[in-house]
């Protein structure tokens, strides 16, 4: 029974020794491969290439960050320009409203001047009619006086009196009074006509001033509208440029984000591979230690068995 156990132990020992030898050879091969991989220029070149790619990506990321900062500065500048354009548009809108108010006031003044001019024209026509009526009355009174003088002279000739003896005092006084009344009426008419002419000239001057102010307001309003259209076009162009730059910046940021994610995935893959290699190496070390313990155990058993077999012979 002991011989059978010893034979079984020997078989197991041979199997374990063969496996230990195989694992040691495989371990040596792996160690040689690791050393060759560490010392080979291909590994160094691959690592250098990886470092170069990583450095290039870092430089590209730094450049993208600088471009992002530049784009943000440009965006801020464009925002300030847009705010300035908006403030200028508001100022121009206020100036336009003020011009509209001035235009409405000028139109009201123009309407008032037109009404005053119409009233003056009507007043002038009324005064002309009054003057014509006074002239007609004066002509009628003059004709009546002429007829009375003619009839009175005829009556005087019929009496055949001396011309020196008769002096028509009443007729002369009446004619003087009529002439004075006529002169006063003419002077009054001239005064009123001159006043009306002065008022008409003043109304015309005010009308021309109102028309000129209206024209200037119209021209200023047209200039303001042109400036407003130009500012709106510039605002739209700046907004389009800002949106385009923002889209380009977002696209570049997405590209760099994808590149960083790819690098992160590659880094995780390399970490997993390194961890797998370390784990395999650790397992090999544990297996080697267990085999070493088993070999030491079998060696102790063999030594004990050889000692026991030598004792009876002694």
CSV table of C-alpha atoms in Angstrom, one decimal:
chain,number,residue,atom,x,y,z
A,1,UNK,CA,0.0,0.0,0.0
A,2,UNK,CA,2.8,2.4,0.8
A,3,UNK,CA,4.5,1.4,-2.5
A,4,UNK,CA,1.3,2.2,-4.3
A,5,UNK,CA,1.0,5.5,-2.5
A,6,UNK,CA,4.7,6.3,-3.2
A,7,UNK,CA,4.2,5.5,-6.8
A,8,UNK,CA,1.1,7.7,-7.0
A,9,UNK,CA,3.0,10.5,-5.3
A,10,UNK,CA,5.9,10.1,-7.7
A,11,UNK,CA,3.5,10.3,-10.7
A,12,UNK,CA,1.9,13.4,-9.2
A,13,UNK,CA,5.3,14.8,-8.5
A,14,UNK,CA,6.4,14.2,-12.0
A,15,UNK,CA,3.3,15.9,-13.4
A,16,UNK,CA,3.8,18.9,-11.1
A,17,UNK,CA,7.4,19.2,-11.9
A,18,UNK,CA,6.6,19.0,-15.6
A,19,UNK,CA,4.0,21.7,-15.2
A,20,UNK,CA,6.3,23.9,-13.1
A,21,UNK,CA,9.0,23.5,-15.8
A,22,UNK,CA,6.5,24.4,-18.5
A,23,UNK,CA,5.3,27.4,-16.5
A,24,UNK,CA,8.8,28.5,-15.8
A,25,UNK,CA,9.6,28.3,-19.5
A,26,UNK,CA,6.5,30.2,-20.4
A,27,UNK,CA,7.3,32.7,-17.7
A,28,UNK,CA,10.8,33.1,-19.1
A,29,UNK,CA,9.4,33.5,-22.6
A,30,UNK,CA,7.0,36.2,-21.3
A,31,UNK,CA,9.7,37.9,-19.4
A,32,UNK,CA,11.8,37.9,-22.5
A,33,UNK,CA,9.0,39.3,-24.6
A,34,UNK,CA,8.3,42.0,-22.0
A,35,UNK,CA,12.0,42.9,-21.9
A,36,UNK,CA,12.2,42.9,-25.7
A,37,UNK,CA,9.0,45.0,-25.9
A,38,UNK,CA,10.5,47.4,-23.4
A,39,UNK,CA,13.9,47.6,-25.1
A,40,UNK,CA,12.7,47.4,-28.7
A,41,UNK,CA,12.7,50.6,-30.7
A,42,UNK,CA,9.3,49.7,-32.1
A,43,UNK,CA,7.8,50.0,-28.6
A,44,UNK,CA,9.7,53.2,-28.0
A,45,UNK,CA,8.5,54.5,-31.4
A,46,UNK,CA,5.0,53.5,-30.6
A,47,UNK,CA,5.2,55.2,-27.3
A,48,UNK,CA,6.8,58.2,-28.8
A,49,UNK,CA,4.2,58.3,-31.5
A,50,UNK,CA,1.5,58.0,-28.8
A,51,UNK,CA,3.2,60.8,-26.9
A,52,UNK,CA,3.4,62.9,-30.1
A,53,UNK,CA,-0.2,62.4,-30.9
A,54,UNK,CA,-1.2,63.2,-27.3
A,55,UNK,CA,1.0,66.4,-27.4
A,56,UNK,CA,-0.5,67.3,-30.8
A,57,UNK,CA,-4.0,66.8,-29.4
A,58,UNK,CA,-3.1,68.9,-26.4
A,59,UNK,CA,-1.8,71.7,-28.6
A,60,UNK,CA,-4.9,71.5,-30.7
A,61,UNK,CA,-7.0,71.7,-27.6
A,62,UNK,CA,-5.0,74.7,-26.4
A,63,UNK,CA,-5.4,76.3,-29.9
A,64,UNK,CA,-9.1,75.6,-29.7
A,65,UNK,CA,-9.3,77.1,-26.3
A,66,UNK,CA,-7.5,80.2,-27.6
A,67,UNK,CA,-9.8,80.4,-30.6
A,68,UNK,CA,-12.7,80.0,-28.3
A,69,UNK,CA,-11.4,82.9,-26.2
A,70,UNK,CA,-10.9,84.9,-29.4
A,71,UNK,CA,-14.4,84.1,-30.6
A,72,UNK,CA,-15.8,85.0,-27.2
A,73,UNK,CA,-14.0,88.4,-27.3
A,74,UNK,CA,-15.3,88.9,-30.9
A,75,UNK,CA,-18.8,87.9,-29.7
A,76,UNK,CA,-18.5,90.4,-26.8
A,77,UNK,CA,-17.3,93.1,-29.2
A,78,UNK,CA,-20.1,92.3,-31.6
A,79,UNK,CA,-22.6,92.4,-28.7
A,80,UNK,CA,-21.2,95.8,-27.7
A,81,UNK,CA,-21.5,97.0,-31.3
A,82,UNK,CA,-25.1,95.7,-31.4
A,83,UNK,CA,-25.9,97.5,-28.1
A,84,UNK,CA,-24.3,100.7,-29.5
A,85,UNK,CA,-26.4,100.3,-32.7
A,86,UNK,CA,-29.5,99.7,-30.6
A,87,UNK,CA,-28.8,102.8,-28.6
A,88,UNK,CA,-28.2,104.8,-31.7
A,89,UNK,CA,-31.4,103.4,-33.2
A,90,UNK,CA,-33.3,104.4,-30.1
A,91,UNK,CA,-31.7,107.9,-30.3
A,92,UNK,CA,-32.6,108.1,-34.0
A,93,UNK,CA,-36.1,106.9,-33.2
A,94,UNK,CA,-36.4,109.6,-30.5
A,95,UNK,CA,-35.1,112.2,-33.0
A,96,UNK,CA,-37.6,110.8,-35.5
A,97,UNK,CA,-40.4,111.2,-33.0
A,98,UNK,CA,-39.2,114.7,-32.2
A,99,UNK,CA,-39.1,115.5,-35.9
A,100,UNK,CA,-42.6,114.1,-36.4
A,101,UNK,CA,-43.8,116.3,-33.5
A,102,UNK,CA,-42.1,119.3,-35.0
A,103,UNK,CA,-43.6,118.4,-38.4
A,104,UNK,CA,-47.1,118.1,-36.8
A,105,UNK,CA,-46.5,121.5,-35.1
A,106,UNK,CA,-45.3,123.0,-38.3
A,107,UNK,CA,-48.4,121.6,-40.1
A,108,UNK,CA,-50.6,123.1,-37.4
A,109,UNK,CA,-48.9,126.4,-37.8
A,110,UNK,CA,-49.2,126.1,-41.5
A,111,UNK,CA,-52.9,125.4,-41.2
A,112,UNK,CA,-53.3,128.4,-38.9
A,113,UNK,CA,-51.4,130.6,-41.4
A,114,UNK,CA,-53.5,129.3,-44.2
A,115,UNK,CA,-56.6,130.1,-42.2
A,116,UNK,CA,-55.3,133.5,-41.3
A,117,UNK,CA,-54.4,134.1,-45.0
A,118,UNK,CA,-57.9,133.0,-46.0
A,119,UNK,CA,-59.4,135.3,-43.4
A,120,UNK,CA,-57.2,138.2,-44.6
A,121,UNK,CA,-58.2,137.5,-48.2
A,122,UNK,CA,-61.9,137.5,-47.2
A,123,UNK,CA,-61.3,140.7,-45.2
A,124,UNK,CA,-59.5,142.3,-48.1
A,125,UNK,CA,-62.4,141.3,-50.4
A,126,UNK,CA,-64.9,142.7,-47.9
A,127,UNK,CA,-63.0,146.0,-47.6
A,128,UNK,CA,-62.7,146.2,-51.3
A,129,UNK,CA,-66.5,145.8,-51.5
A,130,UNK,CA,-67.0,148.4,-48.8
A,131,UNK,CA,-64.6,150.8,-50.7
A,132,UNK,CA,-66.5,150.1,-53.9
A,133,UNK,CA,-69.8,150.8,-52.1
A,134,UNK,CA,-68.3,154.0,-50.7
A,135,UNK,CA,-67.1,155.0,-54.2
A,136,UNK,CA,-70.5,154.3,-55.6
A,137,UNK,CA,-72.2,156.4,-52.8
A,138,UNK,CA,-69.6,159.1,-53.4
A,139,UNK,CA,-70.3,159.1,-57.1
A,140,UNK,CA,-74.0,159.2,-56.5
A,141,UNK,CA,-73.7,162.0,-54.0
A,142,UNK,CA,-71.3,163.8,-56.4
A,143,UNK,CA,-73.7,163.3,-59.3
A,144,UNK,CA,-76.6,164.6,-57.1
A,145,UNK,CA,-74.6,167.6,-56.1
A,146,UNK,CA,-73.7,168.3,-59.7
A,147,UNK,CA,-77.4,168.1,-60.6
A,148,UNK,CA,-78.3,170.4,-57.7
A,149,UNK,CA,-75.6,172.8,-58.7
A,150,UNK,CA,-76.7,172.7,-62.3
A,151,UNK,CA,-80.4,173.2,-61.4
A,152,UNK,CA,-79.4,176.0,-58.9
A,153,UNK,CA,-77.3,177.7,-61.6
A,154,UNK,CA,-80.2,177.4,-64.1
A,155,UNK,CA,-82.5,179.0,-61.5
A,156,UNK,CA,-79.9,181.7,-61.0
A,157,UNK,CA,-79.7,182.4,-64.7
A,158,UNK,CA,-83.5,182.5,-64.9
A,159,UNK,CA,-83.5,185.2,-62.3
A,160,UNK,CA,-80.7,187.0,-64.1
A,161,UNK,CA,-79.1,188.4,-61.1
A,162,UNK,CA,-75.6,189.5,-60.8
A,163,UNK,CA,-73.2,186.7,-60.3
A,164,UNK,CA,-71.3,188.6,-57.5
A,165,UNK,CA,-74.4,189.1,-55.5
A,166,UNK,CA,-75.0,185.3,-55.0
A,167,UNK,CA,-72.4,183.1,-53.1
A,168,UNK,CA,-73.4,179.5,-52.6
A,169,UNK,CA,-71.9,179.2,-49.1
A,170,UNK,CA,-73.9,176.1,-48.2
A,171,UNK,CA,-72.9,174.3,-51.4
A,172,UNK,CA,-69.2,175.0,-50.8
A,173,UNK,CA,-69.4,173.9,-47.2
A,174,UNK,CA,-71.2,170.8,-48.2
A,175,UNK,CA,-68.6,170.0,-50.9
A,176,UNK,CA,-65.8,170.7,-48.5
A,177,UNK,CA,-67.4,168.4,-46.0
A,178,UNK,CA,-67.8,165.7,-48.6
A,179,UNK,CA,-64.2,166.1,-49.8
A,180,UNK,CA,-63.0,165.9,-46.2
A,181,UNK,CA,-65.1,162.8,-45.6
A,182,UNK,CA,-63.8,161.3,-48.8
A,183,UNK,CA,-60.2,162.1,-47.9
A,184,UNK,CA,-60.7,160.5,-44.4
A,185,UNK,CA,-62.4,157.5,-46.0
A,186,UNK,CA,-59.5,157.2,-48.5
A,187,UNK,CA,-56.9,157.5,-45.8
A,188,UNK,CA,-58.7,155.0,-43.6
A,189,UNK,CA,-58.9,152.6,-46.6
A,190,UNK,CA,-55.3,153.1,-47.4
A,191,UNK,CA,-54.3,152.5,-43.7
A,192,UNK,CA,-56.4,149.4,-43.6
A,193,UNK,CA,-55.1,148.2,-46.9
A,194,UNK,CA,-51.5,148.8,-45.8
A,195,UNK,CA,-52.2,147.0,-42.6
A,196,UNK,CA,-53.8,144.1,-44.5
A,197,UNK,CA,-50.8,144.1,-46.9
A,198,UNK,CA,-48.4,144.0,-44.0
A,199,UNK,CA,-50.4,141.2,-42.3
A,200,UNK,CA,-50.5,139.4,-45.6
A,201,UNK,CA,-46.8,139.7,-46.1
A,202,UNK,CA,-46.1,138.5,-42.6
A,203,UNK,CA,-48.5,135.6,-43.2
A,204,UNK,CA,-46.7,134.8,-46.4
A,205,UNK,CA,-43.3,134.9,-44.6
A,206,UNK,CA,-44.6,132.7,-41.8
A,207,UNK,CA,-46.0,130.4,-44.5
A,208,UNK,CA,-42.7,130.2,-46.3
A,209,UNK,CA,-40.9,129.6,-43.1
A,210,UNK,CA,-43.3,126.8,-42.2
A,211,UNK,CA,-42.9,125.3,-45.6
A,212,UNK,CA,-39.1,125.5,-45.4
A,213,UNK,CA,-39.2,124.0,-41.9
A,214,UNK,CA,-41.5,121.3,-43.2
A,215,UNK,CA,-39.1,120.5,-46.1
A,216,UNK,CA,-36.2,120.5,-43.7
A,217,UNK,CA,-38.0,118.2,-41.4
A,218,UNK,CA,-38.9,115.9,-44.3
A,219,UNK,CA,-35.3,115.8,-45.5
A,220,UNK,CA,-34.1,115.1,-41.9
A,221,UNK,CA,-36.7,112.4,-41.6
A,222,UNK,CA,-35.6,110.8,-44.9
A,223,UNK,CA,-31.9,110.9,-43.8
A,224,UNK,CA,-32.9,109.4,-40.4
A,225,UNK,CA,-34.9,106.7,-42.2
A,226,UNK,CA,-31.9,105.9,-44.5
A,227,UNK,CA,-29.6,105.7,-41.5
A,228,UNK,CA,-32.0,103.5,-39.7
A,229,UNK,CA,-32.2,101.2,-42.7
A,230,UNK,CA,-28.4,101.0,-42.9
A,231,UNK,CA,-28.1,100.3,-39.2
A,232,UNK,CA,-30.8,97.6,-39.4
A,233,UNK,CA,-28.8,96.0,-42.3
A,234,UNK,CA,-25.6,96.2,-40.4
A,235,UNK,CA,-27.3,94.8,-37.3
A,236,UNK,CA,-28.6,91.8,-39.3
A,237,UNK,CA,-25.2,91.3,-40.9
A,238,UNK,CA,-23.5,91.3,-37.4
A,239,UNK,CA,-26.1,89.0,-36.0
A,240,UNK,CA,-25.6,86.6,-39.0
A,241,UNK,CA,-21.8,86.7,-38.5
A,242,UNK,CA,-22.2,86.1,-34.8
A,243,UNK,CA,-24.5,83.2,-35.4
A,244,UNK,CA,-22.1,81.7,-38.0
A,245,UNK,CA,-19.1,82.1,-35.7
A,246,UNK,CA,-21.1,80.6,-32.8
A,247,UNK,CA,-22.0,77.6,-35.0
A,248,UNK,CA,-18.4,77.1,-36.1
A,249,UNK,CA,-17.2,77.3,-32.6
A,250,UNK,CA,-19.9,74.8,-31.5
A,251,UNK,CA,-18.8,72.5,-34.3
A,252,UNK,CA,-15.1,72.7,-33.4
A,253,UNK,CA,-16.0,72.2,-29.7
A,254,UNK,CA,-17.9,69.1,-30.6
A,255,UNK,CA,-15.0,67.8,-32.7
A,256,UNK,CA,-12.5,68.4,-29.9
A,257,UNK,CA,-15.0,66.8,-27.5
A,258,UNK,CA,-15.2,63.7,-29.7
A,259,UNK,CA,-11.4,63.6,-30.0
A,260,UNK,CA,-11.1,63.8,-26.2
A,261,UNK,CA,-13.6,61.1,-25.8
A,262,UNK,CA,-11.8,58.9,-28.3
A,263,UNK,CA,-8.5,59.5,-26.4
A,264,UNK,CA,-10.2,58.8,-23.1
A,265,UNK,CA,-11.6,55.5,-24.5
A,266,UNK,CA,-8.1,54.6,-25.8
A,267,UNK,CA,-6.7,55.5,-22.4
A,268,UNK,CA,-9.3,53.3,-20.6
A,269,UNK,CA,-8.5,50.5,-23.1
A,270,UNK,CA,-4.8,50.7,-22.4
A,271,UNK,CA,-5.5,50.8,-18.6
A,272,UNK,CA,-7.6,47.6,-19.0
A,273,UNK,CA,-4.9,45.9,-21.0
A,274,UNK,CA,-2.2,46.9,-18.5
A,275,UNK,CA,-4.4,45.7,-15.6
A,276,UNK,CA,-5.0,42.4,-17.5
A,277,UNK,CA,-1.3,41.9,-18.0
A,278,UNK,CA,-0.6,42.6,-14.3
A,279,UNK,CA,-3.4,40.3,-13.2
A,280,UNK,CA,-2.0,37.5,-15.4
A,281,UNK,CA,1.5,38.1,-14.0
A,282,UNK,CA,0.1,38.0,-10.5
A,283,UNK,CA,-1.7,34.8,-11.2
A,284,UNK,CA,1.5,33.3,-12.6
A,285,UNK,CA,3.4,34.4,-9.5
A,286,UNK,CA,0.7,32.8,-7.2
A,287,UNK,CA,0.8,29.6,-9.3
A,288,UNK,CA,4.6,29.5,-9.1
A,289,UNK,CA,4.5,30.0,-5.3
A,290,UNK,CA,1.9,27.2,-4.9
A,291,UNK,CA,4.0,24.9,-7.1
A,292,UNK,CA,7.1,25.8,-5.1
A,293,UNK,CA,5.3,25.0,-1.9
A,294,UNK,CA,4.1,21.6,-3.4
A,295,UNK,CA,7.6,20.8,-4.6
A,296,UNK,CA,9.0,21.6,-1.2
A,297,UNK,CA,6.3,19.5,0.4
A,298,UNK,CA,7.0,16.5,-1.9
A,299,UNK,CA,10.7,17.0,-1.3
A,300,UNK,CA,10.2,16.8,2.4
A,301,UNK,CA,8.0,13.7,2.0
A,302,UNK,CA,10.6,12.0,-0.2
A,303,UNK,CA,13.4,12.9,2.3
A,304,UNK,CA,11.2,11.5,5.1
A,305,UNK,CA,10.5,8.4,3.1
A,306,UNK,CA,14.1,7.8,2.2
A,307,UNK,CA,15.1,8.3,5.9
A,308,UNK,CA,12.4,5.8,6.9
A,309,UNK,CA,13.6,3.3,4.4
A,310,UNK,CA,17.2,3.6,5.5
A,311,UNK,CA,16.5,3.1,9.2
A,312,UNK,CA,15.7,-0.7,9.0
A,313,UNK,CA,18.9,-1.4,7.1
A,314,UNK,CA,20.8,0.3,9.8
